[in-house]
Short mmCIF file of C-alpha atoms in Angstrom, two decimals:
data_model
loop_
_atom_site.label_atom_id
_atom_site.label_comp_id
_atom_site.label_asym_id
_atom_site.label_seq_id
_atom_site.Cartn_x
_atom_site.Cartn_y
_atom_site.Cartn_z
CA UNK A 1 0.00 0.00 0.00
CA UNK A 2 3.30 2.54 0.84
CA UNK A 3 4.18 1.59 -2.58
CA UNK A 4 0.63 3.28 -4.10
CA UNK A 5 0.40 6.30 -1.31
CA UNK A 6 3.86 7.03 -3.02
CA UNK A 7 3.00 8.00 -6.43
CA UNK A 8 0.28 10.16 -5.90
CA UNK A 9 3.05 13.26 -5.60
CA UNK A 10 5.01 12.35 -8.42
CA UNK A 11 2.15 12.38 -10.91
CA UNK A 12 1.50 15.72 -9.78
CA UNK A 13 4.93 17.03 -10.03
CA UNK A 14 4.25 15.78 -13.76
CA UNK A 15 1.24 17.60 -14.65
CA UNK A 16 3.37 20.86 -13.38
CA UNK A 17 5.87 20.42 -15.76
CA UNK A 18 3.50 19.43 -18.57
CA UNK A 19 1.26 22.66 -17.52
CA UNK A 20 4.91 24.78 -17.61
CA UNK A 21 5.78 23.48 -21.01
CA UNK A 22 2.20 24.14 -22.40
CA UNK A 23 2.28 27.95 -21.45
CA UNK A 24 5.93 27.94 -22.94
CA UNK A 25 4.32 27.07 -26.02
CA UNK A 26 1.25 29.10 -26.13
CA UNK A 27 3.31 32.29 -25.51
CA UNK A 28 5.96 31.38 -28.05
CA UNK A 29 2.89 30.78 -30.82
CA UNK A 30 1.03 34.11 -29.77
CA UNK A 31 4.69 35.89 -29.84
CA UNK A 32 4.57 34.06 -33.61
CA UNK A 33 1.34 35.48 -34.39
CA UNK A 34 1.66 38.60 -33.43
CA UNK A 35 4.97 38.44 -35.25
CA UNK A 36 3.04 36.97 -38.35
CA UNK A 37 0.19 39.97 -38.09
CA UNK A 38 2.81 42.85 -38.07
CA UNK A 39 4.39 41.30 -41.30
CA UNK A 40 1.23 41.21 -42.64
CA UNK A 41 0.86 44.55 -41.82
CA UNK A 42 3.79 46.24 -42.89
CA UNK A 43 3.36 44.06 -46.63
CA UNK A 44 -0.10 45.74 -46.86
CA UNK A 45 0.99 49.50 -46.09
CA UNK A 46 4.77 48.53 -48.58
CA UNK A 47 1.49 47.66 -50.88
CA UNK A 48 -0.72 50.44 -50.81
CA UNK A 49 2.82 53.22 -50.37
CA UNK A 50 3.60 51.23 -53.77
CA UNK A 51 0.07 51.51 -55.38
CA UNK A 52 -0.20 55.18 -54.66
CA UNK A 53 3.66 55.57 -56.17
CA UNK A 54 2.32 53.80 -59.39
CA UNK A 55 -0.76 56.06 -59.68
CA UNK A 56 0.97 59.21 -59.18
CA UNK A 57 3.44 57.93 -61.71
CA UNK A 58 0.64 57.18 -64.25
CA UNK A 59 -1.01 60.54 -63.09
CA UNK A 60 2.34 62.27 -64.13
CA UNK A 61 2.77 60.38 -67.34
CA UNK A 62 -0.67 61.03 -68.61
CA UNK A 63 0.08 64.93 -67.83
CA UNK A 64 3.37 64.36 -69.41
CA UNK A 65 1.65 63.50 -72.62
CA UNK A 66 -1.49 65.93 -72.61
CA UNK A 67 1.26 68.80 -72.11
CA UNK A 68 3.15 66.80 -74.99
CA UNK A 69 0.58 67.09 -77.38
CA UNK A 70 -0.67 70.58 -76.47
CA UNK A 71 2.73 71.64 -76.88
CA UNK A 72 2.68 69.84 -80.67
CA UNK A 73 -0.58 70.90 -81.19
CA UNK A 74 0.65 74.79 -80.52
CA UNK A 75 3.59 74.03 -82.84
CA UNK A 76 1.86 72.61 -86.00
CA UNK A 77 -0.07 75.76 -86.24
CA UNK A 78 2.64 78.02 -85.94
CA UNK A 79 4.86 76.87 -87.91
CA UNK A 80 1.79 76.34 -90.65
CA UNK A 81 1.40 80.21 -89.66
CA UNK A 82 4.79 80.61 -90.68
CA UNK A 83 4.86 78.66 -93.96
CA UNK A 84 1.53 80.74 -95.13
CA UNK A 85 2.79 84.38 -94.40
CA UNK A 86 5.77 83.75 -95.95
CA UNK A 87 3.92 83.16 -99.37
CA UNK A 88 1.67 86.33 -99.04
CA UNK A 89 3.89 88.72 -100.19
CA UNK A 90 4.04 90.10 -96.66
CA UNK A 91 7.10 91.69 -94.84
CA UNK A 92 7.82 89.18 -91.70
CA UNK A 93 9.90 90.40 -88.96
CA UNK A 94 13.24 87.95 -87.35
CA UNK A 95 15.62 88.67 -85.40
CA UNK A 96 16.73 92.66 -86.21
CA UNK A 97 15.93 92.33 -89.72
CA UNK A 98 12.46 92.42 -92.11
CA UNK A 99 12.02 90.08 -95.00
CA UNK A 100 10.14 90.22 -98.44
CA UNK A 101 9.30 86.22 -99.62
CA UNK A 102 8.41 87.25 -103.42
CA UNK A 103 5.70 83.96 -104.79
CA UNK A 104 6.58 85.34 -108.39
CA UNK A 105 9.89 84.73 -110.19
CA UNK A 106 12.27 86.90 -111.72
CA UNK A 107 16.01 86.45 -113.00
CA UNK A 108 18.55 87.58 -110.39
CA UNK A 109 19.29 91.17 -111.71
CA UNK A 110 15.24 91.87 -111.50
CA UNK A 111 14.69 90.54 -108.32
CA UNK A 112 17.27 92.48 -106.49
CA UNK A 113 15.75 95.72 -108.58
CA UNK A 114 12.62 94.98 -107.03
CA UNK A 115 14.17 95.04 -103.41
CA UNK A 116 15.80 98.16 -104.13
CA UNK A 117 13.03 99.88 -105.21
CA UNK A 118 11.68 98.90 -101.78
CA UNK A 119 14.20 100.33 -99.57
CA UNK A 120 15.74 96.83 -99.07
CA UNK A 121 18.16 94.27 -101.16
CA UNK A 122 18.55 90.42 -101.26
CA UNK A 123 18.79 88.85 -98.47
CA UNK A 124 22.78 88.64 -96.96
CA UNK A 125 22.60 85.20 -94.48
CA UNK A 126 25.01 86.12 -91.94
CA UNK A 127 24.54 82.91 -89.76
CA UNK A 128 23.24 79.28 -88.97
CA UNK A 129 20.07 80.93 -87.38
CA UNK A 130 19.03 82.75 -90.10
CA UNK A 131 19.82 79.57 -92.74
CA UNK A 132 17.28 77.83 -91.12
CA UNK A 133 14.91 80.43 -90.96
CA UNK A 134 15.33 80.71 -94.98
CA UNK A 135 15.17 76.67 -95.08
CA UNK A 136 11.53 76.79 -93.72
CA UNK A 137 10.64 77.95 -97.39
CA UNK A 138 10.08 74.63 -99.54
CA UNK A 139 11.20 76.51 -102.90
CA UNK A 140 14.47 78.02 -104.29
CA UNK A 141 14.73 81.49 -104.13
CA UNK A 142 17.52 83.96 -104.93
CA UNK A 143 20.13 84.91 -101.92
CA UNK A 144 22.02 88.73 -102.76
CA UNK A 145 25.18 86.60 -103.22
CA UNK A 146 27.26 86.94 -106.56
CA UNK A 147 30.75 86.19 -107.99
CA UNK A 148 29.96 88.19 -111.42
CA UNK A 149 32.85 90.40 -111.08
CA UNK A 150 35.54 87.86 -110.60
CA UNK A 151 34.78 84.22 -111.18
CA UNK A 152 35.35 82.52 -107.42
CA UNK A 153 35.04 85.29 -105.59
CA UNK A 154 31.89 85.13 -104.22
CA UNK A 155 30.22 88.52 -102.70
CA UNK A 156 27.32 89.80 -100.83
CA UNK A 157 24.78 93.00 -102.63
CA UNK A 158 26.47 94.95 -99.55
CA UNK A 159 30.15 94.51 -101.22
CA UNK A 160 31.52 92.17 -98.43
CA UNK A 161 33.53 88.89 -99.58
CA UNK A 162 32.04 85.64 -98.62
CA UNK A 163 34.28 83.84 -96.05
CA UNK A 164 31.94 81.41 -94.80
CA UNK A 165 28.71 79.62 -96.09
CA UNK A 166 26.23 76.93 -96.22
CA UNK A 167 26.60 75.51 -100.09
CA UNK A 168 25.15 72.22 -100.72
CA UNK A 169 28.44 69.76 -100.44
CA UNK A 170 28.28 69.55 -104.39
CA UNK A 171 28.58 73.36 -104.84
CA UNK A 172 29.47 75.80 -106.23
CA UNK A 173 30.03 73.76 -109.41
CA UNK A 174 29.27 76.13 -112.36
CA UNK A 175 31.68 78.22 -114.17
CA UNK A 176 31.30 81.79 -116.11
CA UNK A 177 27.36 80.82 -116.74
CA UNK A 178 26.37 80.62 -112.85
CA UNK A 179 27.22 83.12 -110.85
CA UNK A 180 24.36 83.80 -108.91
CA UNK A 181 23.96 82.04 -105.47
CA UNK A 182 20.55 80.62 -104.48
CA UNK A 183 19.20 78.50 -101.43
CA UNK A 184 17.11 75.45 -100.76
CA UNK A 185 16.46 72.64 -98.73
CA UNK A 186 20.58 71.23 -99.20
CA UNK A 187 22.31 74.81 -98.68
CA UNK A 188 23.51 77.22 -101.31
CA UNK A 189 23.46 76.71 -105.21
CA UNK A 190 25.32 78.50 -107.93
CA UNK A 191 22.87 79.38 -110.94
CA UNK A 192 23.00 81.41 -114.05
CA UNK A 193 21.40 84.81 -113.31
CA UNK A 194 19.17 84.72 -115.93
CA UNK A 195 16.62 81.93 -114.50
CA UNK A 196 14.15 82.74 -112.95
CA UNK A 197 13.30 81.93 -109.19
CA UNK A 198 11.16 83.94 -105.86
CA UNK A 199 13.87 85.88 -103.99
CA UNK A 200 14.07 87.48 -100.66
CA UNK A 201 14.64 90.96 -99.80
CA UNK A 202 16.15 92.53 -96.81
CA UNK A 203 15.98 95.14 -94.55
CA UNK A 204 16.76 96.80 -91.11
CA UNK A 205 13.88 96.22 -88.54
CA UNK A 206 11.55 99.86 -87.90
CA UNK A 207 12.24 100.39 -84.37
#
């Protein structure tokens, strides 16, 4: 009977270990949980910070391209402005200088006659600038740019010598028969004076 009466304690001592190794465990799974939930947490807010990044990216690309097109939708008219004042015999004002863009033709001699008459002369293109501004015109017209006095020695209407130009790579190419200069889309061209072409006239901007 000792033998029974003994064991009562020690199964008792046993349930309070197995009661201390239970509560180990339960606090070590909530601590997981709890772990588990603030991951969770922090994934959704890195996923909505990141959702509200990629709207406000496609918010500014949209803008991006709205202001894109407005801005090419401003620039097709003006430069079609451009383009049709420069073939209505009107006097269009760049830079410090006025310009004549003549829609009929005339030999070389004529058209700078007809500039003269007007208190101007053919146009003198001093730099890269105002090239381009002469390349907007789809046509050739006469430049006041001559070598008629001595062959190669190419001169402005103002009596300055040419030192530096824009000629198309393959010019000047004539001899005694061209030697009047004229522009289009490639750069400068040496013609015979007596074709005919539009020209452009020059003159000082009215302050």
């Amino acid at each position: 009977m000792n033998l029974y009466a003994n064991a009562g304690p020690l199964n008792i001592h046993n349930k309070h270990l197995s009661s201390g190794s239970d509560c180990a465990k339960i606090r070590s799974f909530r601590a997981a949980v709890v772990c588990l939930v603030l991951l969770c947490v922090l994934l959704l807010t890195a996923v909505i910070v990141l959702g509200q990044l990629l709207t406000k990216i496609t918010n500014l690309t949209e803008e991006r391209d709205l202001l894109l097109t407005k801005i090419t939708n401003l620039t097709v008219p003006r430069d079609q402005l451009v383009k049709n004042r420069l073939f209505k015999n009107e006097w269009i004002n760049y830079q410090t200088s006025l310009y004549f863009i003549s829609s009929l033709k005339k030999n070389w001699t004529e058209s700078r006659r007809y500039c003269t008459e007007r208190g101007a002369d053919l146009i003198i293109i001093n730099n890269r600038e105002e090239q381009d501004f002469v390349k907007k015109i789809s046509a050739y017209v006469w430049i006041g740019l001559t070598d008629s006095e001595v062959e190669g020695r190419w001169k402005w209407v103002d009596g300055s010598t040419l030192t530096s130009g824009f000629w198309d790579p393959r010019e000047p190419n004539g001899r005694r028969g061209e030697n009047c200069a004229l522009t289009y889309s490639p750069g400068w061209a040496d013609y015979p004076c007596s074709d005919l072409f539009p020209w452009i006239c020059e003159k000082g901007s009215l302050k």
